[in-house]
CSV table of C-alpha atoms in Angstrom, one decimal:
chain,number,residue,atom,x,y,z
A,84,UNK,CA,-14.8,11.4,9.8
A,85,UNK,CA,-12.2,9.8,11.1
A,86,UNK,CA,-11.7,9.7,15.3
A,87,UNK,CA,-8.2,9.2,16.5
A,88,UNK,CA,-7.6,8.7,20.3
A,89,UNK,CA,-4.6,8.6,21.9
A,90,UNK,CA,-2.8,7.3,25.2
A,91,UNK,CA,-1.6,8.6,28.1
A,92,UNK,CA,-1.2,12.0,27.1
A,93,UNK,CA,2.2,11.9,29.1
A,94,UNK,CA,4.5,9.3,29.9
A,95,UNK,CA,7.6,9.2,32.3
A,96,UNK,CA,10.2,6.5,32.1
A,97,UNK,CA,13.7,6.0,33.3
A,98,UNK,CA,15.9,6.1,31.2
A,99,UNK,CA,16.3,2.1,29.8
A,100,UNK,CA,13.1,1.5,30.2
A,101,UNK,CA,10.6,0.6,27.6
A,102,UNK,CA,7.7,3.4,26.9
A,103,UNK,CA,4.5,2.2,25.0
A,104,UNK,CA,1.9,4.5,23.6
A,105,UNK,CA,-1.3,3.6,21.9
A,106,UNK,CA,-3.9,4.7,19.8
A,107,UNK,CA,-7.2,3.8,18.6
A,108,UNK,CA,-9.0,4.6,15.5
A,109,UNK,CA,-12.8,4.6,14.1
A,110,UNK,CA,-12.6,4.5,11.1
A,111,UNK,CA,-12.4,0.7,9.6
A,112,UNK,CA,-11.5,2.2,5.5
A,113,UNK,CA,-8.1,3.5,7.5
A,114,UNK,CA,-5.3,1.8,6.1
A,115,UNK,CA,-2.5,4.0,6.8
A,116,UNK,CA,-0.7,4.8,10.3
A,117,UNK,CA,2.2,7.0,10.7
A,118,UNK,CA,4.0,8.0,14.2
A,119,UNK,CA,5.3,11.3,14.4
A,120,UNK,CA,8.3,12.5,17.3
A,121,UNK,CA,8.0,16.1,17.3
A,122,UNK,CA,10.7,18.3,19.5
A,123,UNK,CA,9.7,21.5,21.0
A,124,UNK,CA,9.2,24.6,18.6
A,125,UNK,CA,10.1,22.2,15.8
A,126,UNK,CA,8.3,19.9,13.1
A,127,UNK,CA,6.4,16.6,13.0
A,128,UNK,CA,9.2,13.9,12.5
A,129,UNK,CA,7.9,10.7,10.9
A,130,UNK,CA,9.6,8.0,12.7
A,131,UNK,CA,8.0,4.8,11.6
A,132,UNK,CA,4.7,3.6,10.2
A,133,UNK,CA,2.7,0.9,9.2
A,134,UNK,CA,0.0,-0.2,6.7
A,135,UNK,CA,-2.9,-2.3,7.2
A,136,UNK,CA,-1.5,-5.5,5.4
A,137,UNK,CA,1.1,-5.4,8.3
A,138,UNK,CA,0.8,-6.7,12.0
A,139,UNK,CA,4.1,-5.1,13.5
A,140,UNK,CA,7.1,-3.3,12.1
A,141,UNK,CA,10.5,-3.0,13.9
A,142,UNK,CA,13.5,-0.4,13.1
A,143,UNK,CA,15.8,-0.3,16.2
A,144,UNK,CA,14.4,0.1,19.0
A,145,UNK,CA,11.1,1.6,17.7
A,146,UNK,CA,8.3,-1.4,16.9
A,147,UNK,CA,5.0,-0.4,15.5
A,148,UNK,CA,1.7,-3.1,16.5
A,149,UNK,CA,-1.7,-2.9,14.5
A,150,UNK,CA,-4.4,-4.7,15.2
A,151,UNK,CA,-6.9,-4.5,12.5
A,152,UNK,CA,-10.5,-6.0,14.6
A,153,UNK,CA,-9.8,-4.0,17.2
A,154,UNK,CA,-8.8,-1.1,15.5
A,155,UNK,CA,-5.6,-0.5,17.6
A,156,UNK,CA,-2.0,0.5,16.8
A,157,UNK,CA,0.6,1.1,19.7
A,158,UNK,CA,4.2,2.3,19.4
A,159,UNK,CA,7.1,0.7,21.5
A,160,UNK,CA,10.0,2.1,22.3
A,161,UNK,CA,13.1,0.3,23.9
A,162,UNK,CA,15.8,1.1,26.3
A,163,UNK,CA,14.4,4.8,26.4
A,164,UNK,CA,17.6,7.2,26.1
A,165,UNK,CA,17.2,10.9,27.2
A,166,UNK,CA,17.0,12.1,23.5
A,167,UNK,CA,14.0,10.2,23.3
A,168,UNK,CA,12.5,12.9,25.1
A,169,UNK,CA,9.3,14.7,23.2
A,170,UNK,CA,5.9,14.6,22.0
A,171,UNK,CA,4.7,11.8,19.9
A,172,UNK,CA,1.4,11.5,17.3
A,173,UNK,CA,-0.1,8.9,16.3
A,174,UNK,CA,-2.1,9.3,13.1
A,175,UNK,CA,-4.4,7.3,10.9
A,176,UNK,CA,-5.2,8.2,7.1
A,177,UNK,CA,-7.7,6.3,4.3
A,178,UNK,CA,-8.0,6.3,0.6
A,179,UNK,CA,-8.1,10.4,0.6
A,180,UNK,CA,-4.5,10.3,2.3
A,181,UNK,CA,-5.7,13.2,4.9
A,182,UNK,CA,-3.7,12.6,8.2
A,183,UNK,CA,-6.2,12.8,11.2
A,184,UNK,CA,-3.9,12.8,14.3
A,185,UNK,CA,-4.2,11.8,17.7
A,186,UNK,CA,-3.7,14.4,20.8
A,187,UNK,CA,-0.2,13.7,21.2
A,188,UNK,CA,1.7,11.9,24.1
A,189,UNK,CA,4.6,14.0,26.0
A,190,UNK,CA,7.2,11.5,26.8
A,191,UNK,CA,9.9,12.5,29.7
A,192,UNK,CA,12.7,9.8,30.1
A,193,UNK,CA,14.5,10.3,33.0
A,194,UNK,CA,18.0,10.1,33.4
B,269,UNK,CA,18.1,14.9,2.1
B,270,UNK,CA,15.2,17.3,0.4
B,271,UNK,CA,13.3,19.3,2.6
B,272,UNK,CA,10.5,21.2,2.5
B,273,UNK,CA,10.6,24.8,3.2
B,274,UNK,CA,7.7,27.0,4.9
B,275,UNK,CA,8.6,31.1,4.9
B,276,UNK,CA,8.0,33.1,7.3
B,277,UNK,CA,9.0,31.5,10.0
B,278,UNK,CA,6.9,33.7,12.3
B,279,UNK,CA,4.6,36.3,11.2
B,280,UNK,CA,2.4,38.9,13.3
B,281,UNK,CA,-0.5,40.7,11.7
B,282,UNK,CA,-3.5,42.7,12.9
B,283,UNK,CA,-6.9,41.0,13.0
B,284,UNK,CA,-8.7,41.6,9.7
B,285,UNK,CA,-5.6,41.4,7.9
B,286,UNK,CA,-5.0,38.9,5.2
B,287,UNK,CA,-2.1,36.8,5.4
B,288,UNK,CA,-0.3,34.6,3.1
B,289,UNK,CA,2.0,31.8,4.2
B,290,UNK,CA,4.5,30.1,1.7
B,291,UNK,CA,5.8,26.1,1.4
B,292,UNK,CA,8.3,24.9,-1.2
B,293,UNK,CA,7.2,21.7,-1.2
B,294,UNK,CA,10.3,18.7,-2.3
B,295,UNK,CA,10.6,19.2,-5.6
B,296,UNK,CA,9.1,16.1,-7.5
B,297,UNK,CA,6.1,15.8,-5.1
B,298,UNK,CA,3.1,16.0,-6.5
B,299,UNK,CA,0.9,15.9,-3.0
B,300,UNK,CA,0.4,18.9,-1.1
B,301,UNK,CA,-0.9,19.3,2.8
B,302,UNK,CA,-2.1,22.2,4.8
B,303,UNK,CA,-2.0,21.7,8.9
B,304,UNK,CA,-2.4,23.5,11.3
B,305,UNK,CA,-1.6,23.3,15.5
B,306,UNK,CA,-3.2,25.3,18.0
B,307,UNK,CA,-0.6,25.9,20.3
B,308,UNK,CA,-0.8,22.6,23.4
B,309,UNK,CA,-3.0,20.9,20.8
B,310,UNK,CA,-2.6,18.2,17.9
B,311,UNK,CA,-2.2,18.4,14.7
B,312,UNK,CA,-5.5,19.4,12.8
B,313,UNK,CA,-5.6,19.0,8.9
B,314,UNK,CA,-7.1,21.6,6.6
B,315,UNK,CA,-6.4,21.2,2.5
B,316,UNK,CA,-4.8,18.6,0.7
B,317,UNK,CA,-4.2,19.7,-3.2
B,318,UNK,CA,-3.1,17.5,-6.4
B,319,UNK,CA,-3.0,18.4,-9.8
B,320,UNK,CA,-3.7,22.0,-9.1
B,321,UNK,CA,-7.1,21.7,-7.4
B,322,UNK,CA,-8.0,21.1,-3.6
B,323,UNK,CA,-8.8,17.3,-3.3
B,324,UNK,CA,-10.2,17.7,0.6
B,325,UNK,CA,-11.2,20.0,2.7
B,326,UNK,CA,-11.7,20.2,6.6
B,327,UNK,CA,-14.2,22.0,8.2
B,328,UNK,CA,-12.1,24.6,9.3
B,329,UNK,CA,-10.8,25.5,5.7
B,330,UNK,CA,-13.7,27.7,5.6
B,331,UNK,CA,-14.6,30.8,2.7
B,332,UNK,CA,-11.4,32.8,4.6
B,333,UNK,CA,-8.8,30.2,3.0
B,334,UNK,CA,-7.8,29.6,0.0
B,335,UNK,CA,-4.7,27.6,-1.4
B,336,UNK,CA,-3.2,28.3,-4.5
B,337,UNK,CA,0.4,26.6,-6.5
B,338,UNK,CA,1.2,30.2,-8.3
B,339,UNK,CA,4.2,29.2,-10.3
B,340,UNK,CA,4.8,24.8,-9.8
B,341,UNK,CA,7.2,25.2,-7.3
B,342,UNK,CA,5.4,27.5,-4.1
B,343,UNK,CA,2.2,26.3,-2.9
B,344,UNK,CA,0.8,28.9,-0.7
B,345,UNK,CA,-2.0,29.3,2.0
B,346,UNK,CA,-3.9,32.5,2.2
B,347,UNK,CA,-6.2,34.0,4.8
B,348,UNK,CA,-8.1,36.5,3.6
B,349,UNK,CA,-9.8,38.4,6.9
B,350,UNK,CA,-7.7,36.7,10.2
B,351,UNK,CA,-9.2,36.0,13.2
B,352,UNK,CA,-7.9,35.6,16.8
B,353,UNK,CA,-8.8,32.0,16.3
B,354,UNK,CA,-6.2,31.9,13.2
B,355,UNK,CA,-3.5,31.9,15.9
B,356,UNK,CA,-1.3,28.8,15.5
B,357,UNK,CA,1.6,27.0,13.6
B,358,UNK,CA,0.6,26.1,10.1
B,359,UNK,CA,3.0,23.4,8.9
B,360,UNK,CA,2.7,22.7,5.0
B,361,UNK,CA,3.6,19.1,4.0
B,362,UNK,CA,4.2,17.0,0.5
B,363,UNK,CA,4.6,13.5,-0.7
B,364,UNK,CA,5.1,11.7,-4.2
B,365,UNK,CA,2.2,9.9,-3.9
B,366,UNK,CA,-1.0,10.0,-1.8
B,367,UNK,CA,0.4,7.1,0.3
B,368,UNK,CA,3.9,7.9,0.9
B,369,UNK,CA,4.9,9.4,4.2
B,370,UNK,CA,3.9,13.2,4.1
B,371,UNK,CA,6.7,15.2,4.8
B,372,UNK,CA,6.2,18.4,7.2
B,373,UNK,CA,8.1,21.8,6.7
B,374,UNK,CA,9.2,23.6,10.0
B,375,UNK,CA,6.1,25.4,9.8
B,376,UNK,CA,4.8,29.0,10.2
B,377,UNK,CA,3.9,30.4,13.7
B,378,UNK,CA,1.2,33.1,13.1
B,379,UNK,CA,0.3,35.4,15.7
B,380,UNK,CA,-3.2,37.5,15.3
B,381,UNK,CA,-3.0,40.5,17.3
């Protein structure tokens, strides 16, 4: 099945810095890669994803990369603000639309 | 904006117990999820359900689960006999299609005594 890793598995930036997260995935049918923010005690949050017929997406200050051959995705995040603050998931999914999610990345931005 | 809803928000049984957890998925969804998250750990997936029969299964979704969509608006997820191991939040999900975004509800902690 399908093998998501992600990295670091926590991040610390100051606050207006950029914070970038990435993930790797094994399996080449996987066509479909969400990012979720999730806040403590609460739900997974999609906040942007991407399909494999896209290279990079961009929605504020968010920007999703894929790179197909290398089976790489990464999330970017710009001029970090405190709110940004939580854990984030990477996930990949194929043609049977099962999420298989990476270990999660705990960001802090410090103020 | 639609939501979808998981009761209870936290429920405590007795180990051996069954247990049934309940999503209202968005209403004209027609995809439903089961996951599950060990507390400190990721997301793990367990069922996905269309047209009123279990399309995938994990490993985990073992002869002690079952899912079931009783009356086209709950979807439900049922342990029969719960283990320690059961311990974690369950958060059911939906989508229109099988590649939208899934949605999550706000989940389920279960505690196994």
């Amino acid at each position: 099945g399908e093998n998501v890793e992600q990295h670091p598995s926590t991040l610390s930036v100051q606050e207006g810095d950029s914070a970038v997260i990435k993930c790797t995935y094994s399996d080449s049918a996987s066509n479909y890669f969400p990012w979720y923010k999730q806040e403590l005690g609460k739900r997974p949050q999609l906040i942007i994803d991407i399909r494999s017929n896209v290279g990079e997406k961009k929605d504020q200050r968010i920007a999703v990369t894929l790179n197909k051959t290398a089976k790489h995705f990464s999330l970017h995040i710009t001029e970090t603000q405190p709110e940004d603050s939580a854990v984030y998931f990477c996930a990949a999914s194929a043609a049977d639309y099962k999420l298989s999610f990476g270990a999660g990345t705990t960001v802090t931005v410090r103020a | 904006e639609p939501e979808v809803t998981q009761t209870p928000s936290h429920q405590v049984t007795q180990m051996g117990q069954e247990v049934i957890l309940r999503c209202v998925p968005i209403s004209n969804h027609l995809y439903f999820y089961w996951y599950r998250q060990i507390l400190g750990q990721k997301v793990e997936f367990l069922v996905s359900f269309y047209n009123n029969e279990i399309s995938e299964k994990s490993e985990i979704f073992d002869d002690q689960f079952s899912v079931e969509r009783p009356d086209g608006s709950n979807f439900t997820l049922k342990i029969r006999s719960t283990k320690l191991e059961d311990s974690a939040m369950y958060f059911c999900a939906s989508t229109w299609t099988g590649d939208q975004p899934q949605h999550f509800g706000d989940g389920t902690r279960l505690s196994i005594l």
